[in-house]
Amino acid sequence: MMPASQRILVVDDDEGGRYLISRTMTRAGFEVLEASSGDEALARVGEEPDVVLLDVHLPDVDGFAVCALLRADERFAHVPILMMSAQYYSAAYQAHGLDVGADAYLTHPIEPDVLLSTVRALLRVRAAEIQVRRVNAGLANQVHAGTARLAELNAEMSAYTRSLARDIQEPLRRVQGFLGLLRRRLTPIEDPQIDRYLMIIASESDRVSKLVEDLAGLALSEGRELRPTVVPLNQLVVQVRSDLESVLRGRKIEWQVAPYLR
């Protein structure tokens, strides 16, 4: 027995044929809704049937048009439609029915077992589609939540970066100020080694100052569109070698730089 909540809408203008189909569905455990015209079918589909059994020949509008209207309405676009006909039985009509949105097309006489098996197959497909939509909705919610959390973390990181840049800038300015005072106090500098040390301190101080400015700029760029730009790799190589000079002093290092980086 099928759950009573599964509804079948039987659309057929022939009272006898509609009775036989409805009785077959009822005995199989389905709740049956009936309609004898296209307009009545469009009205009753609002009662949310799980499958529509739609006869092609109707007194007001044919089943092809009804099928197309149901597929055009997003509320009913996922409801399985089984089209049936005793008159429109050629392959061309069957193809047309499937093209306008029917999920299956049977021609009379239809064996009750075949009808029931087809309906159950459509219900299995519909259940799978519902499950897929639920999974997709869950994934969409997770992506939305993850995106919101990422935006929150980016905002926190941006605020921390700005605060860190401010905290570094103040002592760095003091270092640069005292370095200037020290140089004036020692002038004239007779020891070239002392002069070299002071130049290294000044150079490294300027480099750190530039890094802090870049850090603050990165924080301010939060949310801005990223754009590609040309990076002078040769300058980057020179900077890396300069940064490693104090660490590698006294060691024999062979640098191999590709021609396009020179």
mmCIF file of C-alpha atoms in Angstrom:
data_model
loop_
_atom_site.group_PDB
_atom_site.id
_atom_site.type_symbol
_atom_site.label_atom_id
_atom_site.label_comp_id
_atom_site.label_asym_id
_atom_site.label_seq_id
_atom_site.Cartn_x
_atom_site.Cartn_y
_atom_site.Cartn_z
ATOM 1 C CA MET A 1 0.000 0.000 0.000
ATOM 2 C CA MET A 2 1.189 3.495 -0.845
ATOM 3 C CA PRO A 3 1.021 6.325 1.726
ATOM 4 C CA ALA A 4 -2.355 8.112 1.685
ATOM 5 C CA SER A 5 -0.536 11.422 1.284
ATOM 6 C CA GLN A 6 0.402 10.518 -2.300
ATOM 7 C CA ARG A 7 -2.228 12.057 -4.541
ATOM 8 C CA ILE A 8 -3.006 11.247 -8.132
ATOM 9 C CA LEU A 9 -4.878 13.727 -10.313
ATOM 10 C CA VAL A 10 -6.774 11.856 -13.028
ATOM 11 C CA VAL A 11 -7.772 14.110 -15.940
ATOM 12 C CA ASP A 12 -10.143 12.490 -18.466
ATOM 13 C CA ASP A 13 -13.377 13.720 -20.045
ATOM 14 C CA ASP A 14 -14.641 10.140 -20.468
ATOM 15 C CA GLU A 15 -16.490 9.272 -17.282
ATOM 16 C CA GLY A 16 -16.071 5.521 -17.710
ATOM 17 C CA GLY A 17 -12.370 5.696 -18.462
ATOM 18 C CA ARG A 18 -11.816 8.118 -15.587
ATOM 19 C CA TYR A 19 -13.667 5.755 -13.216
ATOM 20 C CA LEU A 20 -11.552 2.751 -14.187
ATOM 21 C CA ILE A 21 -8.276 4.630 -13.756
ATOM 22 C CA SER A 22 -9.394 6.188 -10.468
ATOM 23 C CA ARG A 23 -10.496 2.819 -9.129
ATOM 24 C CA THR A 24 -7.144 1.272 -10.078
ATOM 25 C CA MET A 25 -5.292 4.052 -8.268
ATOM 26 C CA THR A 26 -7.554 3.928 -5.209
ATOM 27 C CA ARG A 27 -7.197 0.163 -4.840
ATOM 28 C CA ALA A 28 -3.408 0.625 -4.976
ATOM 29 C CA GLY A 29 -3.592 2.963 -1.994
ATOM 30 C CA PHE A 30 -3.447 6.373 -3.671
ATOM 31 C CA GLU A 31 -5.663 9.336 -2.896
ATOM 32 C CA VAL A 32 -7.358 10.290 -6.155
ATOM 33 C CA LEU A 33 -8.438 13.692 -7.438
ATOM 34 C CA GLU A 34 -10.503 13.915 -10.618
ATOM 35 C CA ALA A 35 -10.952 16.474 -13.409
ATOM 36 C CA SER A 36 -12.963 16.199 -16.632
ATOM 37 C CA SER A 37 -11.552 19.202 -18.532
ATOM 38 C CA GLY A 38 -8.376 21.184 -19.040
ATOM 39 C CA ASP A 39 -9.625 24.152 -16.996
ATOM 40 C CA GLU A 40 -10.678 21.886 -14.134
ATOM 41 C CA ALA A 41 -7.286 20.165 -14.232
ATOM 42 C CA LEU A 42 -5.475 23.502 -13.985
ATOM 43 C CA ALA A 43 -7.647 24.407 -11.024
ATOM 44 C CA ARG A 44 -7.252 21.104 -9.161
ATOM 45 C CA VAL A 45 -3.495 20.923 -9.633
ATOM 46 C CA GLY A 46 -3.361 23.555 -6.891
ATOM 47 C CA GLU A 47 -4.274 20.731 -4.485
ATOM 48 C CA GLU A 48 -0.681 19.504 -4.987
ATOM 49 C CA PRO A 49 -0.989 16.078 -6.586
ATOM 50 C CA ASP A 50 2.152 13.927 -6.682
ATOM 51 C CA VAL A 51 1.415 12.711 -10.224
ATOM 52 C CA VAL A 52 -0.926 13.929 -12.970
ATOM 53 C CA LEU A 53 -2.518 11.328 -15.282
ATOM 54 C CA LEU A 54 -3.502 13.478 -18.229
ATOM 55 C CA ASP A 55 -5.658 12.380 -21.153
ATOM 56 C CA VAL A 56 -4.826 14.131 -24.431
ATOM 57 C CA HIS A 57 -8.408 14.511 -25.685
ATOM 58 C CA LEU A 58 -10.297 17.019 -23.528
ATOM 59 C CA PRO A 59 -13.453 19.065 -24.316
ATOM 60 C CA ASP A 60 -11.965 22.550 -23.926
ATOM 61 C CA VAL A 61 -8.186 22.413 -24.423
ATOM 62 C CA ASP A 62 -6.066 19.404 -25.349
ATOM 63 C CA GLY A 63 -3.730 17.679 -22.938
ATOM 64 C CA PHE A 64 -0.649 18.939 -24.797
ATOM 65 C CA ALA A 65 -1.578 22.542 -23.973
ATOM 66 C CA VAL A 66 -2.392 21.665 -20.358
ATOM 67 C CA CYS A 67 0.987 19.945 -20.013
ATOM 68 C CA ALA A 68 2.806 22.937 -21.466
ATOM 69 C CA LEU A 69 0.981 25.308 -19.080
ATOM 70 C CA LEU A 70 1.887 23.184 -16.070
ATOM 71 C CA ARG A 71 5.541 23.068 -17.092
ATOM 72 C CA ALA A 72 5.591 26.857 -17.571
ATOM 73 C CA ASP A 73 4.350 27.389 -13.981
ATOM 74 C CA GLU A 74 7.244 27.102 -11.511
ATOM 75 C CA ARG A 75 4.822 25.858 -8.823
ATOM 76 C CA PHE A 76 4.070 22.699 -10.812
ATOM 77 C CA ALA A 77 7.181 22.341 -12.951
ATOM 78 C CA HIS A 78 8.397 19.336 -10.923
ATOM 79 C CA VAL A 79 5.100 17.414 -10.811
ATOM 80 C CA PRO A 80 5.394 14.216 -12.919
ATOM 81 C CA ILE A 81 2.921 14.058 -15.815
ATOM 82 C CA LEU A 82 1.808 10.803 -17.461
ATOM 83 C CA MET A 83 -0.052 11.484 -20.698
ATOM 84 C CA MET A 84 -2.543 8.921 -21.998
ATOM 85 C CA SER A 85 -4.538 8.637 -25.216
ATOM 86 C CA ALA A 86 -6.594 6.220 -27.273
ATOM 87 C CA GLN A 87 -6.706 8.465 -30.340
ATOM 88 C CA TYR A 88 -3.288 10.107 -30.436
ATOM 89 C CA TYR A 89 -1.239 6.919 -30.396
ATOM 90 C CA SER A 90 1.300 7.498 -33.181
ATOM 91 C CA ALA A 91 5.007 7.921 -32.469
ATOM 92 C CA ALA A 92 4.778 11.562 -33.586
ATOM 93 C CA TYR A 93 2.129 12.335 -30.943
ATOM 94 C CA GLN A 94 4.087 10.497 -28.274
ATOM 95 C CA ALA A 95 7.209 12.475 -29.153
ATOM 96 C CA HIS A 96 5.222 15.728 -29.083
ATOM 97 C CA GLY A 97 3.833 14.900 -25.654
ATOM 98 C CA LEU A 98 7.300 14.278 -24.281
ATOM 99 C CA ASP A 99 8.594 17.447 -25.935
ATOM 100 C CA VAL A 100 5.963 19.660 -24.273
ATOM 101 C CA GLY A 101 6.896 18.283 -20.850
ATOM 102 C CA ALA A 102 5.302 14.882 -20.214
ATOM 103 C CA ASP A 103 7.443 12.406 -18.282
ATOM 104 C CA ALA A 104 5.802 9.369 -19.876
ATOM 105 C CA TYR A 105 3.221 8.632 -22.593
ATOM 106 C CA LEU A 106 0.978 5.559 -22.699
ATOM 107 C CA THR A 107 -1.676 4.597 -25.239
ATOM 108 C CA HIS A 108 -4.917 2.727 -24.553
ATOM 109 C CA PRO A 109 -5.648 0.009 -23.841
ATOM 110 C CA ILE A 110 -3.373 0.283 -20.813
ATOM 111 C CA GLU A 111 -2.957 -2.719 -18.527
ATOM 112 C CA PRO A 112 -3.553 -1.738 -14.862
ATOM 113 C CA ASP A 113 -0.217 -3.261 -13.817
ATOM 114 C CA VAL A 114 1.619 -1.230 -16.461
ATOM 115 C CA LEU A 115 -0.184 1.936 -15.366
ATOM 116 C CA LEU A 116 0.655 1.351 -11.690
ATOM 117 C CA SER A 117 4.287 0.490 -12.431
ATOM 118 C CA THR A 118 4.671 3.625 -14.525
ATOM 119 C CA VAL A 119 3.154 5.793 -11.785
ATOM 120 C CA ARG A 120 5.413 4.257 -9.145
ATOM 121 C CA ALA A 121 8.455 4.777 -11.353
ATOM 122 C CA LEU A 122 7.536 8.456 -11.763
ATOM 123 C CA LEU A 123 7.118 8.750 -7.995
ATOM 124 C CA ARG A 124 10.571 7.250 -7.421
ATOM 125 C CA VAL A 125 12.083 9.769 -9.811
ATOM 126 C CA ARG A 126 10.198 12.600 -8.112
ATOM 127 C CA ALA A 127 11.384 11.436 -4.668
ATOM 128 C CA ALA A 128 14.976 11.392 -5.910
ATOM 129 C CA GLU A 129 14.598 14.887 -7.378
ATOM 130 C CA ILE A 130 13.164 16.174 -4.089
ATOM 131 C CA GLN A 131 16.106 14.677 -2.212
ATOM 132 C CA VAL A 132 18.560 16.298 -4.632
ATOM 133 C CA ARG A 133 16.853 19.669 -4.196
ATOM 134 C CA ARG A 134 17.042 19.288 -0.410
ATOM 135 C CA VAL A 135 20.736 18.446 -0.585
ATOM 136 C CA ASN A 136 21.348 21.392 -2.913
ATOM 137 C CA ALA A 137 19.425 23.694 -0.593
ATOM 138 C CA GLY A 138 21.480 22.442 2.344
ATOM 139 C CA LEU A 139 24.704 22.986 0.434
ATOM 140 C CA ALA A 140 23.568 26.469 -0.587
ATOM 141 C CA ASN A 141 22.852 27.292 3.065
ATOM 142 C CA GLN A 142 26.264 25.980 4.088
ATOM 143 C CA VAL A 143 27.967 28.017 1.370
ATOM 144 C CA HIS A 144 26.027 31.117 2.452
ATOM 145 C CA ALA A 145 26.962 30.560 6.101
ATOM 146 C CA GLY A 146 30.593 29.898 5.154
ATOM 147 C CA THR A 147 30.713 33.025 3.005
ATOM 148 C CA ALA A 148 29.240 35.113 5.806
ATOM 149 C CA ARG A 149 31.756 33.683 8.285
ATOM 150 C CA LEU A 150 34.614 34.292 5.856
ATOM 151 C CA ALA A 151 33.512 37.903 5.427
ATOM 152 C CA GLU A 152 33.402 38.244 9.216
ATOM 153 C CA LEU A 153 36.898 36.778 9.571
ATOM 154 C CA ASN A 154 38.192 39.043 6.800
ATOM 155 C CA ALA A 155 36.753 42.070 8.593
ATOM 156 C CA GLU A 156 38.381 40.965 11.869
ATOM 157 C CA MET A 157 41.712 40.359 10.120
ATOM 158 C CA SER A 158 41.499 43.737 8.404
ATOM 159 C CA ALA A 159 40.876 45.489 11.732
ATOM 160 C CA TYR A 160 43.747 43.585 13.360
ATOM 161 C CA THR A 161 46.073 44.408 10.464
ATOM 162 C CA ARG A 162 45.295 48.131 10.700
ATOM 163 C CA SER A 163 45.876 48.039 14.457
ATOM 164 C CA LEU A 164 49.150 46.159 14.013
ATOM 165 C CA ALA A 165 50.359 48.641 11.398
ATOM 166 C CA ARG A 166 49.667 51.550 13.748
ATOM 167 C CA ASP A 167 51.438 49.779 16.629
ATOM 168 C CA ILE A 168 54.558 49.194 14.511
ATOM 169 C CA GLN A 169 54.696 52.636 12.928
ATOM 170 C CA GLU A 170 55.147 54.543 16.177
ATOM 171 C CA PRO A 171 58.259 52.712 17.539
ATOM 172 C CA LEU A 172 59.649 52.590 13.987
ATOM 173 C CA ARG A 173 59.432 56.381 13.739
ATOM 174 C CA ARG A 174 61.296 56.621 17.055
ATOM 175 C CA VAL A 175 64.036 54.310 15.759
ATOM 176 C CA GLN A 176 64.418 56.453 12.639
ATOM 177 C CA GLY A 177 64.457 59.618 14.744
ATOM 178 C CA PHE A 178 67.128 58.373 17.121
ATOM 179 C CA LEU A 179 69.116 57.060 14.168
ATOM 180 C CA GLY A 180 69.175 60.582 12.735
ATOM 181 C CA LEU A 181 70.253 62.020 16.085
ATOM 182 C CA LEU A 182 72.986 59.403 16.395
ATOM 183 C CA ARG A 183 74.329 60.149 12.929
ATOM 184 C CA ARG A 184 74.448 63.890 13.671
ATOM 185 C CA ARG A 185 76.150 63.229 17.016
ATOM 186 C CA LEU A 186 78.849 61.067 15.380
ATOM 187 C CA THR A 187 79.451 63.362 12.411
ATOM 188 C CA PRO A 188 82.066 63.407 11.071
ATOM 189 C CA ILE A 189 82.189 59.592 11.102
ATOM 190 C CA GLU A 190 85.795 58.530 10.748
ATOM 191 C CA ASP A 191 85.256 54.793 11.095
ATOM 192 C CA PRO A 192 83.860 53.465 7.766
ATOM 193 C CA GLN A 193 82.529 50.359 9.494
ATOM 194 C CA ILE A 194 80.349 52.464 11.806
ATOM 195 C CA ASP A 195 79.132 54.456 8.801
ATOM 196 C CA ARG A 196 78.243 51.179 7.036
ATOM 197 C CA TYR A 197 76.351 49.914 10.083
ATOM 198 C CA LEU A 198 74.348 53.138 10.269
ATOM 199 C CA MET A 199 73.533 52.885 6.543
ATOM 200 C CA ILE A 200 72.321 49.289 6.991
ATOM 201 C CA ILE A 201 70.149 50.322 9.949
ATOM 202 C CA ALA A 202 68.670 53.187 7.919
ATOM 203 C CA SER A 203 68.058 50.930 4.891
ATOM 204 C CA GLU A 204 66.399 48.196 6.935
ATOM 205 C CA SER A 205 64.328 50.763 8.787
ATOM 206 C CA ASP A 206 63.101 52.215 5.496
ATOM 207 C CA ARG A 207 62.295 48.715 4.238
ATOM 208 C CA VAL A 208 60.273 47.863 7.354
ATOM 209 C CA SER A 209 58.496 51.210 7.053
ATOM 210 C CA LYS A 210 57.534 50.340 3.465
ATOM 211 C CA LEU A 211 56.312 46.908 4.573
ATOM 212 C CA VAL A 212 54.147 48.521 7.244
ATOM 213 C CA GLU A 213 52.694 50.906 4.655
ATOM 214 C CA ASP A 214 51.941 47.927 2.399
ATOM 215 C CA LEU A 215 50.336 46.122 5.330
ATOM 216 C CA ALA A 216 48.097 49.087 6.056
ATOM 217 C CA GLY A 217 47.253 49.350 2.352
ATOM 218 C CA LEU A 218 46.308 45.675 2.278
ATOM 219 C CA ALA A 219 43.902 46.219 5.162
ATOM 220 C CA LEU A 220 42.316 49.173 3.364
ATOM 221 C CA SER A 221 41.904 47.107 0.187
ATOM 222 C CA GLU A 222 39.411 44.792 1.916
ATOM 223 C CA GLY A 223 36.450 44.237 -0.396
ATOM 224 C CA ARG A 224 38.022 45.944 -3.396
ATOM 225 C CA GLU A 225 38.213 44.216 -6.740
ATOM 226 C CA LEU A 226 41.524 42.474 -7.369
ATOM 227 C CA ARG A 227 43.221 43.381 -10.616
ATOM 228 C CA PRO A 228 46.227 41.701 -12.210
ATOM 229 C CA THR A 229 49.395 43.744 -12.560
ATOM 230 C CA VAL A 230 52.919 43.254 -13.876
ATOM 231 C CA VAL A 231 55.461 42.268 -11.203
ATOM 232 C CA PRO A 232 59.109 43.215 -11.953
ATOM 233 C CA LEU A 233 60.672 39.887 -11.042
ATOM 234 C CA ASN A 234 64.210 41.135 -11.536
ATOM 235 C CA GLN A 235 63.718 43.650 -8.720
ATOM 236 C CA LEU A 236 62.231 40.908 -6.581
ATOM 237 C CA VAL A 237 65.347 38.759 -7.083
ATOM 238 C CA VAL A 238 67.593 41.681 -6.144
ATOM 239 C CA GLN A 239 65.554 42.290 -2.986
ATOM 240 C CA VAL A 240 65.682 38.628 -1.961
ATOM 241 C CA ARG A 241 69.457 38.499 -2.424
ATOM 242 C CA SER A 242 69.809 41.671 -0.394
ATOM 243 C CA ASP A 243 67.644 40.266 2.413
ATOM 244 C CA LEU A 244 69.752 37.115 2.578
ATOM 245 C CA GLU A 245 73.102 38.885 2.490
ATOM 246 C CA SER A 246 73.625 39.010 6.260
ATOM 247 C CA VAL A 247 72.554 35.382 6.689
ATOM 248 C CA LEU A 248 74.739 34.047 3.890
ATOM 249 C CA ARG A 249 77.837 36.096 4.626
ATOM 250 C CA GLY A 250 80.913 33.863 4.673
ATOM 251 C CA ARG A 251 79.199 31.054 2.772
ATOM 252 C CA LYS A 252 79.908 30.169 -0.828
ATOM 253 C CA ILE A 253 76.606 30.593 -2.654
ATOM 254 C CA GLU A 254 76.142 30.274 -6.405
ATOM 255 C CA TRP A 255 73.118 32.147 -7.701
ATOM 256 C CA GLN A 256 71.523 30.878 -10.904
ATOM 257 C CA VAL A 257 69.058 33.427 -12.229
ATOM 258 C CA ALA A 258 67.129 32.775 -15.442
ATOM 259 C CA PRO A 259 67.793 35.335 -18.182
ATOM 260 C CA TYR A 260 64.237 36.659 -18.159
ATOM 261 C CA LEU A 261 64.597 37.505 -14.453
ATOM 262 C CA ARG A 262 67.759 39.553 -14.864
#
